[in-house]
Short mmCIF file of C-alpha atoms in Angstrom, two decimals:
data_model
loop_
_atom_site.label_atom_id
_atom_site.label_comp_id
_atom_site.label_asym_id
_atom_site.label_seq_id
_atom_site.Cartn_x
_atom_site.Cartn_y
_atom_site.Cartn_z
CA UNK A 1 -4.17 8.86 -11.88
CA UNK A 2 -6.29 9.30 -15.04
CA UNK A 3 -9.64 8.21 -15.69
CA UNK A 4 -11.91 8.37 -18.63
CA UNK A 5 -14.85 10.96 -18.34
CA UNK A 6 -18.18 10.76 -20.88
CA UNK A 7 -18.57 14.23 -22.22
CA UNK A 8 -20.33 14.72 -25.51
CA UNK A 9 -23.60 12.47 -26.11
CA UNK A 10 -23.47 10.39 -29.51
CA UNK A 11 -26.25 12.57 -30.47
CA UNK A 12 -24.62 16.11 -30.34
CA UNK A 13 -21.60 14.83 -31.99
CA UNK A 14 -23.53 13.84 -34.67
CA UNK A 15 -25.59 16.86 -34.84
CA UNK A 16 -22.47 18.61 -34.46
CA UNK A 17 -20.48 17.09 -37.57
CA UNK A 18 -23.52 16.83 -39.63
CA UNK A 19 -23.59 20.06 -39.47
CA UNK A 20 -20.15 21.39 -40.21
CA UNK A 21 -20.18 20.16 -43.96
CA UNK A 22 -24.23 21.36 -44.37
CA UNK A 23 -23.15 24.84 -43.06
CA UNK A 24 -19.98 24.75 -45.41
CA UNK A 25 -22.15 23.99 -48.42
CA UNK A 26 -24.87 26.54 -47.34
CA UNK A 27 -22.21 29.47 -47.09
CA UNK A 28 -20.38 28.24 -50.39
CA UNK A 29 -23.72 28.05 -52.48
CA UNK A 30 -24.75 31.42 -51.05
CA UNK A 31 -21.89 33.14 -52.31
CA UNK A 32 -22.33 31.78 -55.45
CA UNK A 33 -26.16 33.40 -55.10
CA UNK A 34 -24.14 36.65 -53.56
CA UNK A 35 -21.69 37.13 -56.67
CA UNK A 36 -24.81 38.16 -58.88
CA UNK A 37 -25.74 40.77 -56.72
CA UNK A 38 -22.12 41.56 -54.78
CA UNK A 39 -23.70 45.05 -53.39
CA UNK A 40 -21.68 44.67 -49.63
CA UNK A 41 -19.02 46.02 -47.86
CA UNK A 42 -17.05 47.02 -44.63
CA UNK A 43 -17.26 50.54 -44.08
CA UNK A 44 -17.96 53.44 -42.37
CA UNK A 45 -20.10 56.05 -44.05
CA UNK A 46 -18.44 57.43 -47.18
CA UNK A 47 -15.34 55.38 -46.37
CA UNK A 48 -14.94 51.46 -47.64
CA UNK A 49 -12.45 49.10 -45.86
CA UNK A 50 -13.00 46.74 -48.86
CA UNK A 51 -15.91 45.85 -50.50
CA UNK A 52 -17.65 42.09 -50.77
CA UNK A 53 -16.17 40.88 -52.45
CA UNK A 54 -13.66 42.23 -55.11
CA UNK A 55 -13.84 40.50 -58.76
CA UNK A 56 -10.75 38.95 -58.21
CA UNK A 57 -11.52 37.31 -54.98
CA UNK A 58 -14.66 35.54 -56.74
CA UNK A 59 -12.81 34.49 -59.72
CA UNK A 60 -9.84 33.10 -57.72
CA UNK A 61 -12.64 30.88 -55.52
CA UNK A 62 -14.58 29.91 -59.08
CA UNK A 63 -17.69 31.54 -58.15
CA UNK A 64 -18.74 33.49 -60.62
CA UNK A 65 -21.50 33.17 -63.38
CA UNK A 66 -23.23 29.89 -61.26
CA UNK A 67 -25.95 31.45 -59.70
CA UNK A 68 -28.28 28.56 -60.65
CA UNK A 69 -26.49 25.99 -59.23
CA UNK A 70 -25.74 28.38 -56.44
CA UNK A 71 -29.56 28.64 -55.80
CA UNK A 72 -30.44 24.69 -56.73
CA UNK A 73 -27.60 23.91 -54.21
CA UNK A 74 -28.74 26.11 -51.57
CA UNK A 75 -32.62 25.10 -51.61
CA UNK A 76 -31.53 21.62 -51.27
CA UNK A 77 -29.11 21.85 -48.51
CA UNK A 78 -31.85 23.75 -46.79
CA UNK A 79 -33.55 21.50 -45.88
CA UNK A 80 -30.83 19.33 -44.32
CA UNK A 81 -29.27 22.19 -42.52
CA UNK A 82 -32.60 23.11 -41.02
CA UNK A 83 -34.20 19.65 -40.13
CA UNK A 84 -30.31 18.92 -38.56
CA UNK A 85 -30.81 22.12 -36.71
CA UNK A 86 -34.10 21.63 -35.45
CA UNK A 87 -33.51 17.95 -34.36
CA UNK A 88 -30.35 19.40 -32.56
CA UNK A 89 -32.28 21.85 -30.50
CA UNK A 90 -35.27 19.21 -29.59
CA UNK A 91 -32.45 16.82 -28.56
CA UNK A 92 -30.85 19.48 -25.96
CA UNK A 93 -34.31 20.53 -24.66
CA UNK A 94 -35.66 16.81 -24.42
CA UNK A 95 -32.31 15.26 -23.06
CA UNK A 96 -31.60 18.27 -20.59
CA UNK A 97 -28.03 19.00 -22.34
CA UNK A 98 -29.62 22.63 -22.37
CA UNK A 99 -28.78 23.12 -19.15
CA UNK A 100 -25.22 22.85 -20.04
CA UNK A 101 -25.37 25.22 -23.09
CA UNK A 102 -27.80 27.87 -22.10
CA UNK A 103 -26.41 30.76 -20.26
CA UNK A 104 -27.37 31.86 -16.78
CA UNK A 105 -26.79 35.08 -15.13
CA UNK A 106 -23.83 34.53 -14.17
CA UNK A 107 -22.34 33.70 -17.75
CA UNK A 108 -21.64 36.77 -18.88
CA UNK A 109 -19.47 37.79 -15.95
CA UNK A 110 -17.19 34.64 -16.51
CA UNK A 111 -17.42 35.58 -20.23
CA UNK A 112 -15.30 38.30 -19.40
CA UNK A 113 -13.26 36.55 -17.13
CA UNK A 114 -12.58 33.69 -19.74
CA UNK A 115 -11.94 36.00 -22.91
CA UNK A 116 -9.34 37.89 -20.54
CA UNK A 117 -7.83 34.73 -19.30
CA UNK A 118 -7.48 33.65 -23.01
CA UNK A 119 -6.00 37.46 -24.07
CA UNK A 120 -3.22 36.40 -21.07
CA UNK A 121 -4.76 39.80 -19.59
CA UNK A 122 -5.85 37.65 -16.35
CA UNK A 123 -4.41 34.60 -14.95
CA UNK A 124 -8.02 33.58 -13.06
CA UNK A 125 -8.56 29.78 -14.98
CA UNK A 126 -11.52 29.20 -16.91
CA UNK A 127 -13.53 27.23 -14.60
CA UNK A 128 -13.36 23.21 -15.63
CA UNK A 129 -17.07 22.67 -16.48
CA UNK A 130 -18.18 21.44 -19.96
CA UNK A 131 -18.86 24.55 -21.44
CA UNK A 132 -17.38 27.69 -19.51
CA UNK A 133 -19.38 30.99 -19.47
CA UNK A 134 -17.72 32.24 -23.19
CA UNK A 135 -18.47 28.71 -24.45
CA UNK A 136 -22.34 28.93 -23.19
CA UNK A 137 -22.77 32.30 -24.71
CA UNK A 138 -21.02 31.33 -28.14
CA UNK A 139 -22.96 28.05 -28.35
CA UNK A 140 -26.24 29.60 -27.79
CA UNK A 141 -25.47 32.77 -30.29
CA UNK A 142 -24.84 30.46 -33.00
CA UNK A 143 -27.88 28.72 -32.30
CA UNK A 144 -30.05 31.78 -32.43
CA UNK A 145 -28.13 32.86 -35.72
CA UNK A 146 -29.19 29.46 -37.04
CA UNK A 147 -32.78 30.49 -36.43
CA UNK A 148 -31.94 34.07 -37.89
CA UNK A 149 -30.74 32.70 -41.07
CA UNK A 150 -33.76 30.30 -41.13
CA UNK A 151 -36.12 33.12 -40.57
CA UNK A 152 -34.56 35.69 -42.97
CA UNK A 153 -33.90 33.29 -45.41
CA UNK A 154 -37.65 32.11 -45.58
CA UNK A 155 -38.22 36.27 -45.84
CA UNK A 156 -35.99 36.46 -49.05
CA UNK A 157 -36.91 33.28 -50.33
CA UNK A 158 -41.00 33.88 -50.06
CA UNK A 159 -41.23 37.61 -49.74
CA UNK A 160 -44.66 37.48 -51.21
CA UNK A 161 -46.58 34.50 -49.70
CA UNK A 162 -44.95 35.52 -45.92
CA UNK A 163 -44.95 39.15 -46.81
CA UNK A 164 -45.62 39.88 -43.34
CA UNK A 165 -42.13 38.42 -42.22
CA UNK A 166 -40.39 40.61 -44.69
CA UNK A 167 -41.62 43.47 -43.33
CA UNK A 168 -41.04 42.82 -39.86
CA UNK A 169 -37.92 42.34 -40.90
CA UNK A 170 -37.43 45.65 -42.31
CA UNK A 171 -38.59 45.07 -46.67
CA UNK A 172 -37.05 42.64 -48.98
CA UNK A 173 -33.36 44.52 -49.47
CA UNK A 174 -32.82 44.50 -45.56
CA UNK A 175 -33.85 40.89 -45.27
CA UNK A 176 -31.08 40.08 -47.80
CA UNK A 177 -28.90 41.97 -46.26
CA UNK A 178 -29.30 40.61 -42.74
CA UNK A 179 -29.26 36.97 -44.20
CA UNK A 180 -25.80 37.98 -45.95
CA UNK A 181 -24.35 39.10 -42.42
CA UNK A 182 -25.37 35.95 -40.38
CA UNK A 183 -23.18 33.92 -42.79
CA UNK A 184 -20.52 36.62 -41.54
CA UNK A 185 -21.18 35.93 -38.18
CA UNK A 186 -20.65 31.57 -38.97
CA UNK A 187 -17.17 32.71 -40.47
CA UNK A 188 -16.30 34.56 -37.49
CA UNK A 189 -17.60 31.94 -35.08
CA UNK A 190 -15.73 29.36 -37.45
CA UNK A 191 -12.50 31.00 -36.74
CA UNK A 192 -12.42 31.59 -33.18
CA UNK A 193 -14.29 28.36 -32.52
CA UNK A 194 -11.06 27.06 -34.79
CA UNK A 195 -8.68 28.62 -32.15
CA UNK A 196 -10.06 28.05 -29.32
CA UNK A 197 -10.00 24.08 -30.43
CA UNK A 198 -6.70 24.04 -31.17
CA UNK A 199 -5.79 25.79 -28.38
CA UNK A 200 -7.58 23.70 -26.07
CA UNK A 201 -5.80 20.60 -27.38
CA UNK A 202 -6.13 16.72 -28.53
CA UNK A 203 -8.24 15.37 -25.53
CA UNK A 204 -10.76 18.19 -26.10
CA UNK A 205 -11.15 17.40 -29.62
CA UNK A 206 -11.05 14.00 -29.31
CA UNK A 207 -13.87 14.01 -26.80
CA UNK A 208 -16.50 15.67 -30.05
CA UNK A 209 -15.27 12.71 -31.84
CA UNK A 210 -15.31 9.68 -29.76
CA UNK A 211 -17.46 10.97 -26.66
CA UNK A 212 -14.87 10.64 -23.85
CA UNK A 213 -11.91 12.69 -22.68
CA UNK A 214 -9.05 11.66 -20.11
CA UNK A 215 -9.49 13.56 -16.58
CA UNK A 216 -7.69 13.23 -13.81
CA UNK A 217 -9.59 12.00 -11.13
CA UNK A 218 -10.10 13.59 -8.10
CA UNK A 219 -9.18 17.17 -9.08
CA UNK A 220 -12.26 17.37 -11.63
CA UNK A 221 -15.67 17.20 -9.89
CA UNK A 222 -17.67 14.52 -11.90
CA UNK A 223 -20.36 16.13 -14.21
CA UNK A 224 -22.64 13.45 -14.10
CA UNK A 225 -25.81 15.19 -14.22
CA UNK A 226 -26.50 18.60 -15.43
CA UNK A 227 -27.03 20.95 -12.20
CA UNK A 228 -27.96 24.55 -13.28
CA UNK A 229 -28.30 25.12 -9.33
CA UNK A 230 -24.44 24.97 -8.47
CA UNK A 231 -23.51 28.43 -9.19
CA UNK A 232 -20.74 28.46 -11.96
CA UNK A 233 -17.93 30.30 -9.94
CA UNK A 234 -17.39 27.66 -7.34
CA UNK A 235 -17.02 24.97 -9.71
CA UNK A 236 -13.14 25.26 -9.07
CA UNK A 237 -13.17 24.33 -5.71
CA UNK B 1 4.33 11.27 -12.71
CA UNK B 2 6.69 10.30 -15.62
CA UNK B 3 9.54 9.39 -13.83
CA UNK B 4 7.91 6.71 -11.25
CA UNK B 5 7.24 3.86 -13.72
CA UNK B 6 5.66 0.55 -12.99
CA UNK B 7 3.60 1.75 -10.31
CA UNK B 8 -0.39 0.62 -9.51
CA UNK B 9 -1.13 4.23 -10.66
CA UNK B 10 0.67 4.29 -13.81
CA UNK B 11 -0.40 0.83 -14.70
CA UNK B 12 -4.42 2.47 -14.77
CA UNK B 13 -3.12 5.24 -16.73
CA UNK B 14 -2.09 2.88 -18.78
CA UNK B 15 -5.30 0.79 -19.00
CA UNK B 16 -6.96 3.97 -19.33
CA UNK B 17 -4.68 5.29 -22.27
CA UNK B 18 -5.52 1.97 -23.66
CA UNK B 19 -9.27 2.20 -23.28
CA UNK B 20 -9.19 5.61 -25.12
CA UNK B 21 -7.11 4.22 -28.09
CA UNK B 22 -9.88 1.95 -28.61
CA UNK B 23 -12.36 4.32 -28.52
CA UNK B 24 -10.73 6.38 -30.39
CA UNK B 25 -9.79 3.92 -33.29
CA UNK B 26 -13.51 2.90 -33.65
CA UNK B 27 -14.91 6.60 -33.61
CA UNK B 28 -12.44 8.29 -35.87
CA UNK B 29 -12.93 4.83 -38.21
CA UNK B 30 -17.01 5.87 -38.47
CA UNK B 31 -16.14 9.35 -38.85
CA UNK B 32 -14.00 8.52 -41.93
CA UNK B 33 -16.50 6.00 -43.05
CA UNK B 34 -19.38 8.65 -43.02
CA UNK B 35 -16.94 11.70 -44.49
CA UNK B 36 -16.70 9.23 -47.75
CA UNK B 37 -19.87 8.29 -47.75
CA UNK B 38 -20.60 12.13 -47.32
CA UNK B 39 -18.27 12.89 -50.41
CA UNK B 40 -19.98 10.35 -52.59
CA UNK B 41 -23.17 11.15 -51.64
CA UNK B 42 -21.65 15.12 -53.08
CA UNK B 43 -20.52 13.21 -56.44
CA UNK B 44 -23.43 11.50 -57.24
CA UNK B 45 -25.51 15.15 -56.09
CA UNK B 46 -23.22 16.84 -58.56
CA UNK B 47 -23.40 14.75 -61.53
CA UNK B 48 -24.33 16.51 -64.34
CA UNK B 49 -26.80 15.09 -67.14
CA UNK B 50 -26.44 15.98 -70.72
CA UNK B 51 -26.72 19.48 -71.53
CA UNK B 52 -27.35 22.86 -69.23
CA UNK B 53 -29.82 21.62 -66.74
CA UNK B 54 -29.29 20.91 -63.48
CA UNK B 55 -28.48 17.14 -61.56
CA UNK B 56 -31.52 15.47 -61.78
CA UNK B 57 -31.77 15.20 -57.75
CA UNK B 58 -31.27 19.12 -57.61
CA UNK B 59 -33.88 19.36 -60.57
CA UNK B 60 -36.00 17.13 -58.67
CA UNK B 61 -35.85 19.28 -55.15
CA UNK B 62 -36.29 22.35 -56.92
CA UNK B 63 -39.69 20.82 -58.76
CA UNK B 64 -40.49 19.50 -55.05
CA UNK B 65 -40.27 23.08 -53.65
CA UNK B 66 -42.12 24.46 -56.33
CA UNK B 67 -45.51 22.21 -55.66
CA UNK B 68 -44.94 23.29 -51.78
CA UNK B 69 -44.79 26.84 -53.24
CA UNK B 70 -48.23 25.60 -55.28
CA UNK B 71 -49.76 24.22 -52.58
CA UNK B 72 -49.64 27.35 -50.52
CA UNK B 73 -49.91 29.98 -52.95
CA UNK B 74 -52.57 32.28 -51.97
CA UNK B 75 -54.62 34.00 -54.54
CA UNK B 76 -55.24 37.05 -51.81
CA UNK B 77 -51.80 37.23 -50.77
CA UNK B 78 -50.61 40.39 -52.25
CA UNK B 79 -47.33 41.98 -52.40
CA UNK B 80 -46.99 44.93 -50.52
CA UNK B 81 -47.27 48.79 -52.44
CA UNK B 82 -45.04 51.04 -51.98
CA UNK B 83 -45.60 55.56 -52.68
CA UNK B 84 -45.89 56.59 -55.87
CA UNK B 85 -42.75 58.62 -55.46
CA UNK B 86 -40.72 55.99 -54.42
CA UNK B 87 -40.74 54.34 -58.36
CA UNK B 88 -37.39 54.58 -60.10
CA UNK B 89 -36.55 53.32 -63.44
CA UNK B 90 -35.04 49.40 -63.01
CA UNK B 91 -32.09 48.17 -65.02
CA UNK B 92 -32.52 46.78 -68.53
CA UNK B 93 -31.12 43.42 -67.53
CA UNK B 94 -30.71 41.41 -71.04
CA UNK B 95 -31.72 41.30 -74.54
CA UNK B 96 -32.82 37.67 -75.16
CA UNK B 97 -35.95 38.17 -77.85
CA UNK B 98 -35.62 41.66 -78.09
CA UNK B 99 -34.55 41.37 -81.49
CA UNK B 100 -33.66 44.90 -84.02
CA UNK B 101 -36.05 45.72 -86.54
CA UNK B 102 -39.37 45.14 -84.60
CA UNK B 103 -42.47 47.46 -85.27
CA UNK B 104 -44.47 48.11 -82.30
CA UNK B 105 -47.11 49.52 -84.52
CA UNK B 106 -47.98 46.41 -86.80
CA UNK B 107 -47.67 44.39 -83.38
CA UNK B 108 -50.30 42.02 -82.53
CA UNK B 109 -50.81 39.60 -79.92
CA UNK B 110 -51.27 36.10 -80.63
CA UNK B 111 -53.21 34.14 -78.13
CA UNK B 112 -54.19 30.36 -78.06
CA UNK B 113 -55.86 28.10 -76.10
CA UNK B 114 -58.22 25.05 -75.85
CA UNK B 115 -58.59 25.19 -79.63
CA UNK B 116 -59.27 28.81 -79.89
CA UNK B 117 -56.87 31.10 -81.57
CA UNK B 118 -57.25 35.08 -82.28
CA UNK B 119 -54.99 38.08 -82.37
CA UNK B 120 -54.96 41.35 -80.28
CA UNK B 121 -54.42 45.09 -80.54
CA UNK B 122 -53.00 47.17 -77.82
CA UNK B 123 -56.03 49.42 -77.77
CA UNK B 124 -58.24 46.33 -76.95
CA UNK B 125 -55.89 45.59 -73.87
CA UNK B 126 -56.27 49.10 -72.83
CA UNK B 127 -60.06 49.32 -73.34
CA UNK B 128 -59.87 46.98 -70.05
CA UNK B 129 -59.67 48.56 -66.33
CA UNK B 130 -56.96 49.83 -66.06
CA UNK B 131 -54.54 48.78 -63.17
CA UNK B 132 -52.01 50.70 -61.35
CA UNK B 133 -49.87 49.78 -58.90
CA UNK B 134 -46.29 50.51 -57.46
CA UNK B 135 -44.33 47.17 -56.42
CA UNK B 136 -41.11 45.92 -55.70
CA UNK B 137 -39.81 44.26 -58.98
CA UNK B 138 -37.47 41.44 -57.73
CA UNK B 139 -34.38 40.35 -59.83
CA UNK B 140 -33.59 36.39 -59.34
CA UNK B 141 -29.99 38.04 -59.31
CA UNK B 142 -30.69 39.61 -55.91
CA UNK B 143 -31.34 42.96 -56.69
CA UNK B 144 -34.94 45.09 -56.50
CA UNK B 145 -36.44 48.13 -57.98
CA UNK B 146 -39.85 49.58 -57.04
CA UNK B 147 -41.53 50.58 -60.34
CA UNK B 148 -44.55 52.23 -60.76
CA UNK B 149 -46.93 49.52 -63.43
CA UNK B 150 -49.76 50.06 -65.29
CA UNK B 151 -51.93 47.73 -67.28
CA UNK B 152 -54.50 45.07 -67.23
CA UNK B 153 -55.14 42.37 -65.22
CA UNK B 154 -54.39 39.05 -67.32
CA UNK B 155 -57.46 37.62 -65.17
CA UNK B 156 -59.49 40.86 -66.54
CA UNK B 157 -58.07 39.44 -69.94
CA UNK B 158 -59.41 36.03 -69.83
CA UNK B 159 -62.55 36.97 -68.16
CA UNK B 160 -63.58 39.42 -70.78
CA UNK B 161 -62.23 37.21 -73.58
CA UNK B 162 -63.63 33.82 -71.84
CA UNK B 163 -59.90 32.16 -72.12
CA UNK B 164 -57.99 30.37 -70.15
CA UNK B 165 -60.59 27.89 -69.93
CA UNK B 166 -61.73 24.77 -71.29
CA UNK B 167 -65.23 25.30 -71.55
CA UNK B 168 -64.47 28.37 -73.25
CA UNK B 169 -66.29 30.62 -70.24
CA UNK B 170 -64.95 33.14 -68.32
CA UNK B 171 -62.47 31.80 -65.53
CA UNK B 172 -63.36 31.19 -62.02
CA UNK B 173 -60.79 29.55 -59.64
CA UNK B 174 -63.28 29.41 -56.80
CA UNK B 175 -65.70 27.30 -58.29
CA UNK B 176 -64.44 25.68 -60.93
CA UNK B 177 -60.94 25.34 -60.53
CA UNK B 178 -61.03 22.15 -62.52
CA UNK B 179 -62.19 24.13 -65.95
CA UNK B 180 -59.16 25.96 -65.80
CA UNK B 181 -56.25 25.03 -68.01
CA UNK B 182 -53.00 24.44 -66.13
CA UNK B 183 -50.31 26.71 -67.32
CA UNK B 184 -49.61 29.69 -70.05
CA UNK B 185 -46.48 29.96 -72.10
CA UNK B 186 -45.72 34.06 -73.18
CA UNK B 187 -43.65 34.20 -76.01
CA UNK B 188 -41.38 37.26 -77.87
CA UNK B 189 -42.16 37.64 -81.39
CA UNK B 190 -38.92 35.95 -82.52
CA UNK B 191 -39.31 33.16 -80.13
CA UNK B 192 -35.84 34.47 -78.55
CA UNK B 193 -37.11 34.60 -74.98
CA UNK B 194 -40.30 32.38 -73.74
CA UNK B 195 -41.58 31.66 -70.20
CA UNK B 196 -44.23 29.67 -68.63
CA UNK B 197 -46.12 29.85 -65.79
CA UNK B 198 -48.63 28.12 -63.54
CA UNK B 199 -52.80 29.05 -64.21
CA UNK B 200 -53.06 30.19 -60.31
CA UNK B 201 -50.21 32.97 -60.69
CA UNK B 202 -50.96 34.24 -64.14
CA UNK B 203 -54.00 34.87 -62.87
CA UNK B 204 -52.92 36.05 -59.58
CA UNK B 205 -54.37 40.11 -59.04
CA UNK B 206 -50.94 41.74 -59.67
CA UNK B 207 -50.15 39.97 -62.36
CA UNK B 208 -50.54 42.83 -65.45
CA UNK B 209 -50.58 43.17 -69.35
CA UNK B 210 -48.70 45.89 -68.88
CA UNK B 211 -48.45 48.87 -71.22
CA UNK B 212 -46.79 51.81 -69.07
CA UNK B 213 -43.88 52.32 -66.38
CA UNK B 214 -43.71 54.76 -63.92
CA UNK B 215 -46.54 57.00 -65.95
CA UNK B 216 -45.38 56.43 -69.11
CA UNK B 217 -45.90 54.07 -72.01
CA UNK B 218 -43.39 51.41 -72.28
CA UNK B 219 -39.91 52.00 -74.20
CA UNK B 220 -38.81 49.51 -76.45
CA UNK B 221 -36.13 48.47 -74.33
CA UNK B 222 -38.35 47.81 -71.31
CA UNK B 223 -40.91 45.90 -73.54
CA UNK B 224 -43.02 48.12 -75.59
CA UNK B 225 -46.06 47.85 -76.81
CA UNK B 226 -47.20 45.11 -74.28
CA UNK B 227 -45.12 43.39 -71.17
CA UNK B 228 -45.81 40.93 -68.39
CA UNK B 229 -45.67 41.89 -65.08
CA UNK B 230 -45.69 39.57 -62.52
CA UNK B 231 -45.09 40.22 -58.79
CA UNK B 232 -45.79 36.58 -57.48
CA UNK B 233 -42.28 35.73 -59.52
CA UNK B 234 -38.67 37.00 -60.12
CA UNK B 235 -38.34 39.11 -62.67
CA UNK B 236 -37.46 36.78 -65.29
CA UNK B 237 -40.84 35.63 -65.60
CA UNK B 238 -41.92 39.14 -66.40
CA UNK B 239 -41.58 38.65 -70.33
CA UNK B 240 -41.01 41.85 -72.84
CA UNK B 241 -42.60 42.33 -75.83
CA UNK B 242 -45.38 39.50 -75.56
CA UNK B 243 -45.52 38.39 -79.11
CA UNK B 244 -47.74 35.23 -78.35
CA UNK B 245 -50.00 34.12 -75.49
CA UNK B 246 -50.73 30.42 -74.86
CA UNK B 247 -53.11 28.53 -72.57
CA UNK B 248 -52.48 25.29 -71.83
CA UNK B 249 -52.07 21.75 -69.94
CA UNK B 250 -48.58 21.02 -70.82
CA UNK B 251 -46.56 23.04 -68.99
CA UNK B 252 -44.63 25.63 -71.38
CA UNK B 253 -41.14 25.97 -72.41
CA UNK B 254 -38.96 28.30 -70.18
CA UNK B 255 -35.67 30.45 -71.00
CA UNK B 256 -33.85 30.15 -67.85
CA UNK B 257 -35.12 27.28 -66.75
CA UNK B 258 -33.17 25.52 -69.36
CA UNK B 259 -30.71 27.01 -68.11
CA UNK B 260 -30.64 25.75 -65.02
CA UNK B 261 -32.56 27.67 -63.04
CA UNK B 262 -36.09 27.15 -61.64
CA UNK B 263 -39.26 26.83 -63.55
CA UNK B 264 -41.77 27.79 -60.94
CA UNK B 265 -39.20 30.58 -59.18
CA UNK B 266 -42.39 31.75 -57.11
CA UNK B 267 -42.05 34.45 -54.52
#
């Protein structure tokens, strides 16, 4: 027997889907800006794996010579990106949703288990909670990265008026480097997120659009109220 | 389960599936409308007006950000300074306004404002209090170089010659902010490069009429005999080879703002 179960609140779905194009535009306009001083690379010491990015890559994406446009877009969408992120955090705090999202002391061990399972190195199924330990860590980290982007962004946007902040982050060039790699982190997050969503299947994806998922009644414990006191590992019983 | 059709459990499952389909239809429709609205918004946002300028909503946002920047601009917040031995030569970036055949010997800086006009020699600027600072020169492209600059504060220059004010007295941002003209415009002698600045930034203690760089007189390519250096703006505002300086209430034209960059460009 199956039944419908509410999974994601309407507000969270809106924040998520509004954030998607906003984050994309922030990264895209960021690349338009970055091109003008594309100095970072992946490598160790003198050895360079690859430069970020080869001029051919920029050219193929139509990025060169659009610095002014990139800055204008970046300083337009930054407002919406920041406000949406702020409202999301505010909502999770006020609604209690944060209890599903913030890792607890069991999340880390569970996350290792989930990763081993997903790499087919372990047969232990991830717990059927809304978010398992690996998800909790990932979804909380990406919010902290968002805060990091805001802070490092401010430090390179107003390095004189906010000189103390820029200094705290190691100076102007260092803050720019941090800002860049946080964007790289989003791309990494996005790739893994996409793979995991594909693996989890349609029912899971549809829940992020409709809010509901179909579950087998009786097998899955109802998750009506957030219950942080319940140990994570015992949910499978 | 699947081969046991028409049983009550399957009836219930079918009901659940129908319900889910209805919810999905509604939600995906809303999402589609949202995506279409977003796309329309993007088209509106990026519709270009004539010329090289930015789409209007983007330009207005830059202006808004600039106003916000002005509102929390603190005259007292100084750019961090660095040890003198960290100074390097910045790259020469752009030739606008640096036409050949310029003669630094016969050079004068022409200053106008509030109905007065006169020209200045380099010696007159050098007689003003000499200020030395080692600061990070930040290019709008994203690179930065620590440079040692020597020159006279623009604020000292304005005070000494009673410029920048409507009344023709020395500027005083604290007690008589209304007496200040609102902007400074600077241009190269050939008019090939020009910048505009708000008055608080122009009178900032780290805005210099600069004649030495890393301990040596400015080279021609770095703006001899006199250039502007300001730490509170991107490098695009630190105009080389100043030909004229105007104190005005009308916002001066700005070379890079005309190319789609932010007019304020404050750091």
